[in-house]
C-alpha positions as a printed NumPy array, in Angstrom:
array([[ -1.338, -23.738, -20.886],
       [ -0.349, -27.753, -21.119],
       [ -3.039, -30.244, -20.363],
       [ -1.855, -31.951, -16.945],
       [  0.358, -28.93 , -15.958],
       [  0.926, -28.604, -12.36 ],
       [ -0.964, -25.501, -11.023],
       [  0.774, -22.998,  -8.889],
       [  0.108, -23.796,  -5.162],
       [ -2.188, -20.581,  -3.162],
       [ -1.017, -20.316,   0.445],
       [ -4.634, -19.501,   2.419],
       [ -3.679, -16.242,   3.892],
       [ -4.864, -13.53 ,   6.523],
       [ -3.531,  -9.784,   7.172],
       [ -3.451,  -8.961,  10.897],
       [ -2.776,  -5.24 ,  11.141],
       [ -1.592,  -3.351,  14.28 ],
       [ -3.807,  -0.266,  13.924],
       [ -1.71 ,   1.955,  15.913],
       [  1.647,   1.455,  14.5  ],
       [  0.432,   1.226,  11.072],
       [ -1.431,   4.621,  11.36 ],
       [  1.367,   6.703,  13.755],
       [  3.792,   4.312,  10.563],
       [  2.361,   5.059,   7.741],
       [ -0.618,   7.691,   8.009],
       [ -0.343,  10.417,  10.188],
       [  0.331,  13.619,   8.54 ],
       [ -0.59 ,  12.188,   5.115],
       [ -2.823,  13.012,   2.998],
       [ -3.777,   8.982,   2.551],
       [ -6.118,   8.681,   5.564],
       [ -8.25 ,   6.925,   4.167],
       [ -6.994,   3.776,   3.261],
       [ -8.585,   0.579,   1.884],
       [ -6.559,  -2.251,   3.716],
       [ -7.276,  -5.22 ,   1.45 ],
       [ -7.133,  -3.709,  -1.826],
       [ -3.209,  -2.019,  -0.276],
       [ -2.827,  -5.694,   0.965],
       [ -4.318,  -7.797,  -2.052],
       [ -2.788,  -5.769,  -5.268],
       [  0.104,  -4.059,  -3.501],
       [  1.747,  -5.853,  -0.274],
       [  1.288,  -9.621,  -1.512],
       [  1.895,  -9.659,  -5.135],
       [  5.226,  -8.479,  -3.73 ],
       [  6.179, -10.905,  -1.667],
       [  7.884, -13.786,  -3.302],
       [  7.491, -17.358,  -1.234],
       [  8.896, -19.94 ,  -2.109],
       [  7.777, -24.119,  -1.182],
       [  9.031, -27.1  ,  -2.558],
       [ 11.278, -25.413,  -4.526],
       [  7.905, -23.49 ,  -6.609],
       [  6.674, -20.313,  -5.88 ],
       [  3.238, -19.766,  -4.663],
       [  0.769, -16.831,  -4.354],
       [ -1.191, -15.989,  -1.758],
       [ -4.979, -16.617,  -1.637],
       [ -6.788, -14.107,   1.154],
       [ -9.565, -15.98 ,   3.101],
       [-13.   , -15.275,   3.934],
       [-12.27 , -11.922,   6.891],
       [ -8.703, -12.449,   5.012],
       [ -7.453,  -8.95 ,   6.681],
       [ -7.619,  -8.524,  10.443],
       [ -7.538,  -4.872,  11.77 ],
       [ -6.554,  -4.615,  15.528],
       [ -7.493,  -1.2  ,  17.025],
       [ -9.211,   0.619,  20.007],
       [-11.481,   3.362,  19.618],
       [-10.704,   7.014,  20.874],
       [-11.511,   8.528,  23.739],
       [-13.307,  12.389,  23.452],
       [-11.293,  13.541,  26.822],
       [ -7.746,  12.251,  24.739],
       [ -8.828,  13.135,  21.829],
       [ -6.251,  15.809,  19.406],
       [ -9.367,  17.289,  17.68 ],
       [-12.94 ,  17.468,  17.908],
       [-13.571,  15.317,  15.148],
       [-11.709,  12.617,  16.126],
       [-13.74 ,  10.129,  17.318],
       [-16.588,  11.107,  14.204],
       [-14.049,  10.206,  11.692],
       [-12.584,   7.012,  13.27 ],
       [-16.335,   5.441,  13.689],
       [-16.811,   7.129,  10.067],
       [-13.486,   5.232,   8.603],
       [-14.162,   1.367,  10.222],
       [-18.113,   1.839,   8.997],
       [-16.696,   2.28 ,   5.585],
       [-14.598,  -0.596,   5.507],
       [-17.293,  -2.373,   6.356],
       [-19.581,  -1.338,   4.167],
       [-16.786,  -1.888,   1.06 ],
       [-15.391,  -5.561,   2.736],
       [-18.167,  -6.825,   4.067],
       [-16.473, -10.621,   5.159],
       [-13.639,  -9.694,   4.151],
       [-11.958,  -7.3  ,   6.365],
       [-13.022,  -8.014,  10.184],
       [-12.714,  -5.257,  13.294],
       [-11.224,  -6.227,  16.75 ],
       [-11.397,  -3.443,  18.928],
       [ -9.738,  -3.171,  22.207],
       [ -9.761,   0.186,  24.246],
       [ -7.798,   2.817,  25.678],
       [ -7.985,   3.447,  29.141],
       [ -6.746,   7.013,  30.417],
       [ -5.527,   7.157,  34.342],
       [ -3.608,   9.997,  36.288],
       [ -0.528,   9.008,  37.307],
       [  3.078,  10.539,  38.355],
       [  6.166,   9.911,  35.95 ],
       [ 10.14 ,  11.575,  36.395],
       [ 10.157,  14.965,  34.846],
       [ 13.627,  15.632,  32.635],
       [ 14.907,  18.228,  33.855],
       [ 15.694,  20.951,  31.559],
       [ 19.116,  21.836,  33.087],
       [ 20.163,  18.354,  33.991],
       [ 18.862,  16.161,  30.721],
       [ 20.481,  13.758,  30.836],
       [ 19.702,  12.717,  34.627],
       [ 18.479,   8.977,  35.036],
       [ 14.579,   9.294,  35.763],
       [ 15.142,   7.447,  39.805],
       [ 17.069,  11.66 ,  40.013],
       [ 14.302,  13.666,  38.562],
       [ 11.683,  14.893,  40.15 ],
       [  8.11 ,  12.961,  39.536],
       [  5.28 ,  14.7  ,  38.495],
       [  1.831,  14.773,  37.972],
       [  0.233,  13.185,  34.451],
       [ -2.299,  11.775,  32.689],
       [ -1.271,   8.358,  31.009],
       [ -3.186,   7.128,  28.069],
       [ -2.384,   3.506,  27.052],
       [ -3.957,   1.52 ,  24.172],
       [ -5.469,  -1.918,  25.567],
       [ -5.634,  -5.254,  24.589],
       [ -4.759,  -4.513,  20.833],
       [ -1.31 ,  -6.33 ,  20.547],
       [ -2.607,  -8.955,  22.794],
       [ -6.275,  -9.729,  20.299],
       [ -3.62 ,  -9.522,  17.694],
       [ -1.516, -12.403,  19.286],
       [ -3.29 , -14.191,  19.965],
       [ -5.336, -14.473,  16.885],
       [ -2.475, -15.343,  14.537],
       [ -1.352, -17.69 ,  16.636],
       [ -5.243, -19.522,  17.015],
       [ -5.121, -19.101,  13.234],
       [ -1.9  , -21.084,  12.838],
       [ -2.349, -23.689,  15.235],
       [ -5.883, -25.035,  14.298],
       [ -4.822, -24.999,  10.587],
       [ -6.87 , -22.201,   9.275],
       [ -3.897, -20.512,   7.15 ],
       [ -0.957, -21.929,   5.743],
       [  0.241, -17.884,   5.419],
       [  0.326, -15.27 ,   8.033],
       [  1.202, -11.48 ,   7.783],
       [  1.862,  -9.444,  10.066],
       [  1.893,  -5.651,   9.698],
       [  3.924,  -4.305,  12.664],
       [  6.884,  -3.19 ,  14.293],
       [  6.043,  -3.836,  17.752],
       [  8.516,  -6.538,  20.06 ],
       [  5.376,  -7.84 ,  22.024],
       [  4.302,  -9.642,  19.752],
       [  8.187, -11.659,  19.371],
       [  6.932, -14.302,  21.341],
       [  3.762, -14.946,  18.803],
       [  5.752, -15.231,  16.176],
       [  8.567, -17.78 ,  17.581],
       [  5.897, -20.001,  19.01 ],
       [  4.2  , -20.333,  15.465],
       [  7.434, -20.965,  13.539],
       [  7.999, -23.664,  16.389],
       [  4.656, -25.357,  16.306],
       [  3.788, -24.834,  13.225],
       [  4.573, -25.219,   9.323],
       [  2.614, -21.679,   8.278],
       [  4.694, -19.152,   6.651],
       [  5.448, -15.783,   8.491],
       [  5.473, -12.579,   6.729],
       [  6.513,  -9.272,   8.005],
       [  5.097,  -5.728,   6.672],
       [  7.065,  -2.817,   8.584],
       [  4.368,  -0.144,   8.746],
       [  6.463,   2.562,   7.744],
       [  6.831,   5.504,   4.434],
       [ 10.738,   5.612,   5.427],
       [ 12.573,   3.175,   3.307],
       [ 15.408,   3.399,   5.39 ],
       [ 14.048,   2.58 ,   8.751],
       [ 15.262,  -0.871,   9.398],
       [ 12.906,  -3.318,  10.911],
       [ 13.055,  -4.459,  14.111],
       [ 15.185,  -7.973,  14.485],
       [ 13.51 ,  -9.636,  16.755],
       [ 10.237,  -9.232,  14.609],
       [ 12.259, -10.029,  11.557],
       [ 14.274, -12.862,  12.49 ],
       [ 10.738, -15.241,  12.55 ],
       [  9.732, -14.079,   9.256],
       [  9.825, -15.662,   6.42 ],
       [  9.765, -12.97 ,   4.156],
       [  9.719,  -9.204,   5.323],
       [  8.158,  -5.993,   3.234],
       [ 10.175,  -3.265,   4.387],
       [  8.351,  -0.123,   4.023],
       [  4.678,   1.143,   2.312],
       [  5.706,   3.893,  -0.663],
       [  3.124,   6.691,  -1.029],
       [  2.198,   4.963,  -5.132],
       [  1.022,   2.415,  -2.889],
       [ -0.799,   4.245,  -0.092],
       [ -2.083,   6.609,  -2.722],
       [ -3.526,   3.914,  -5.164],
       [ -5.556,   2.309,  -2.039],
       [ -7.663,   4.669,  -0.668],
       [-11.222,   3.706,  -0.115],
       [-13.997,   6.125,  -2.685],
       [-15.511,   9.228,  -1.331],
       [-18.137,   7.756,  -0.915],
       [-18.931,   4.288,   0.244],
       [-22.478,   3.259,  -0.085],
       [-24.   ,   0.821,   1.968],
       [-27.067,   1.306,   4.741],
       [-29.293,   3.705,   5.361],
       [-26.894,   6.597,   4.012],
       [-23.546,   6.106,   2.809],
       [-20.69 ,   6.941,   4.344],
       [-18.571,  10.068,   3.48 ],
       [-14.755,  10.549,   3.773],
       [-14.256,  13.282,   6.685],
       [-13.942,  16.792,   5.6  ],
       [-10.847,  16.821,   7.872],
       [ -9.251,  14.392,   6.14 ],
       [ -8.37 ,  16.072,   3.037],
       [ -4.512,  16.788,   2.494],
       [ -5.232,  20.844,   2.977],
       [ -8.729,  20.861,   5.296],
       [ -8.399,  24.622,   6.009],
       [ -8.099,  24.85 ,   2.098],
       [-10.75 ,  22.934,   1.177],
       [-12.818,  24.307,   3.602],
       [-12.779,  27.146,   2.127],
       [-13.802,  25.302,  -1.152],
       [-16.026,  23.524,  -0.16 ],
       [-17.773,  26.505,   1.243],
       [-17.729,  29.104,  -2.121],
       [-18.872,  25.965,  -4.068],
       [-21.635,  25.549,  -1.565],
       [-22.391,  29.353,  -1.6  ],
       [-22.818,  28.732,  -6.023],
       [-23.946,  25.626,  -6.038],
       [-26.849,  25.795,  -3.07 ],
       [-25.698,  22.32 ,  -1.09 ],
       [-23.064,  20.367,  -0.425],
       [-24.129,  17.706,  -3.003],
       [-23.959,  20.471,  -5.557],
       [-20.793,  21.172,  -5.127],
       [-19.448,  17.857,  -4.619],
       [-21.328,  17.481,  -8.638],
       [-18.824,  20.436,  -9.07 ],
       [-15.638,  19.244,  -7.457],
       [-15.951,  15.4  ,  -9.421],
       [-15.944,  17.077, -13.091],
       [-13.802,  18.464, -15.096],
       [-13.963,  22.015, -15.418],
       [-12.326,  23.498, -18.832],
       [-11.344,  26.612, -16.347],
       [ -9.07 ,  24.741, -14.662],
       [ -7.254,  22.928, -18.63 ],
       [-10.549,  19.795, -17.686],
       [ -8.485,  18.605, -14.488],
       [-11.209,  17.373, -11.794],
       [-11.13 ,  20.095,  -9.024],
       [-11.135,  17.59 ,  -6.037],
       [ -7.585,  16.302,  -8.021],
       [ -6.173,  19.294,  -7.577],
       [ -7.311,  20.293,  -3.991],
       [ -4.859,  17.08 ,  -3.188],
       [ -2.072,  19.801,  -3.309],
       [ -1.434,  22.938,  -1.745],
       [ -0.657,  24.886,  -5.384],
       [ -3.381,  23.184,  -6.691],
       [ -5.733,  23.682,  -3.854],
       [ -4.816,  27.74 ,  -4.504],
       [ -5.642,  27.33 ,  -8.057],
       [ -9.302,  26.589,  -7.703],
       [ -9.897,  29.264,  -4.813],
       [ -8.452,  31.711,  -7.294],
       [-10.795,  30.482,  -9.869],
       [-14.087,  30.544,  -7.731],
       [-13.229,  33.893,  -6.346],
       [-12.847,  35.371,  -9.856],
       [-15.506,  33.315, -10.746],
       [-17.737,  35.161,  -7.748],
       [-16.066,  38.201,  -8.214],
       [-17.347,  38.155, -11.884],
       [-20.531,  37.   , -11.061],
       [-20.947,  40.106,  -9.341]])
């Protein structure tokens, strides 16, 4: 670089992630429920955003508490799985350990109330709600998440803490916050639609207030930005929940067999994490990522146990 050449300008950046939107748009039903949010945005999302200021492309510089994750603690009596509450808590702990000072988790809460709502009549599916019978329901609502996200982003922009806010959500409740940031500050606004569907259109009410829009995240990006299986720190390490592996039933069966042979969970994972010559030198844990691979691992394990008698 020539002496005196201008250094590329960087924008002080924070990312605001709508946890509810992110889970249902990117993670539910996938193999990627253990995401390293900091790595995802630092290494994949932000480098893909071309931002121009004064005729020059600029880069994003992540600040302290650069990724702010807005979520709500699952209520056990409304959880779909027996380990949903503990698995969510384990994930939050892993994020804090892995990125202490770089990720901030802001929690709202869930409200569960009894209510009455119009019931869709199978015989008259097009009937208006006012013409339908009202039936008792449980109403589950996430509280404060979108409000917290909007206020934090607007506050940071108005107090000149940031040059660049990145909103990861497709929730139209955030439109007023984005509009006010654009009207009252010179802060650059980025919008990331948390979906894996490249065909899904971003909400235009949100997109019109963004300087740039990332329309989807890829499976490859999500796969490349996963936390380690074991995150050290504190009195005990934090371990990825067994139910969050791609095929939990097959994984549990393989783990049970490995513990039976090796004698403990830790020794079972030592075998999972080591290349196996009988599996073409591949790691059993990697093979367990696919159904075919898991079946191959299980077939080898069962055969080995039979041969040992």
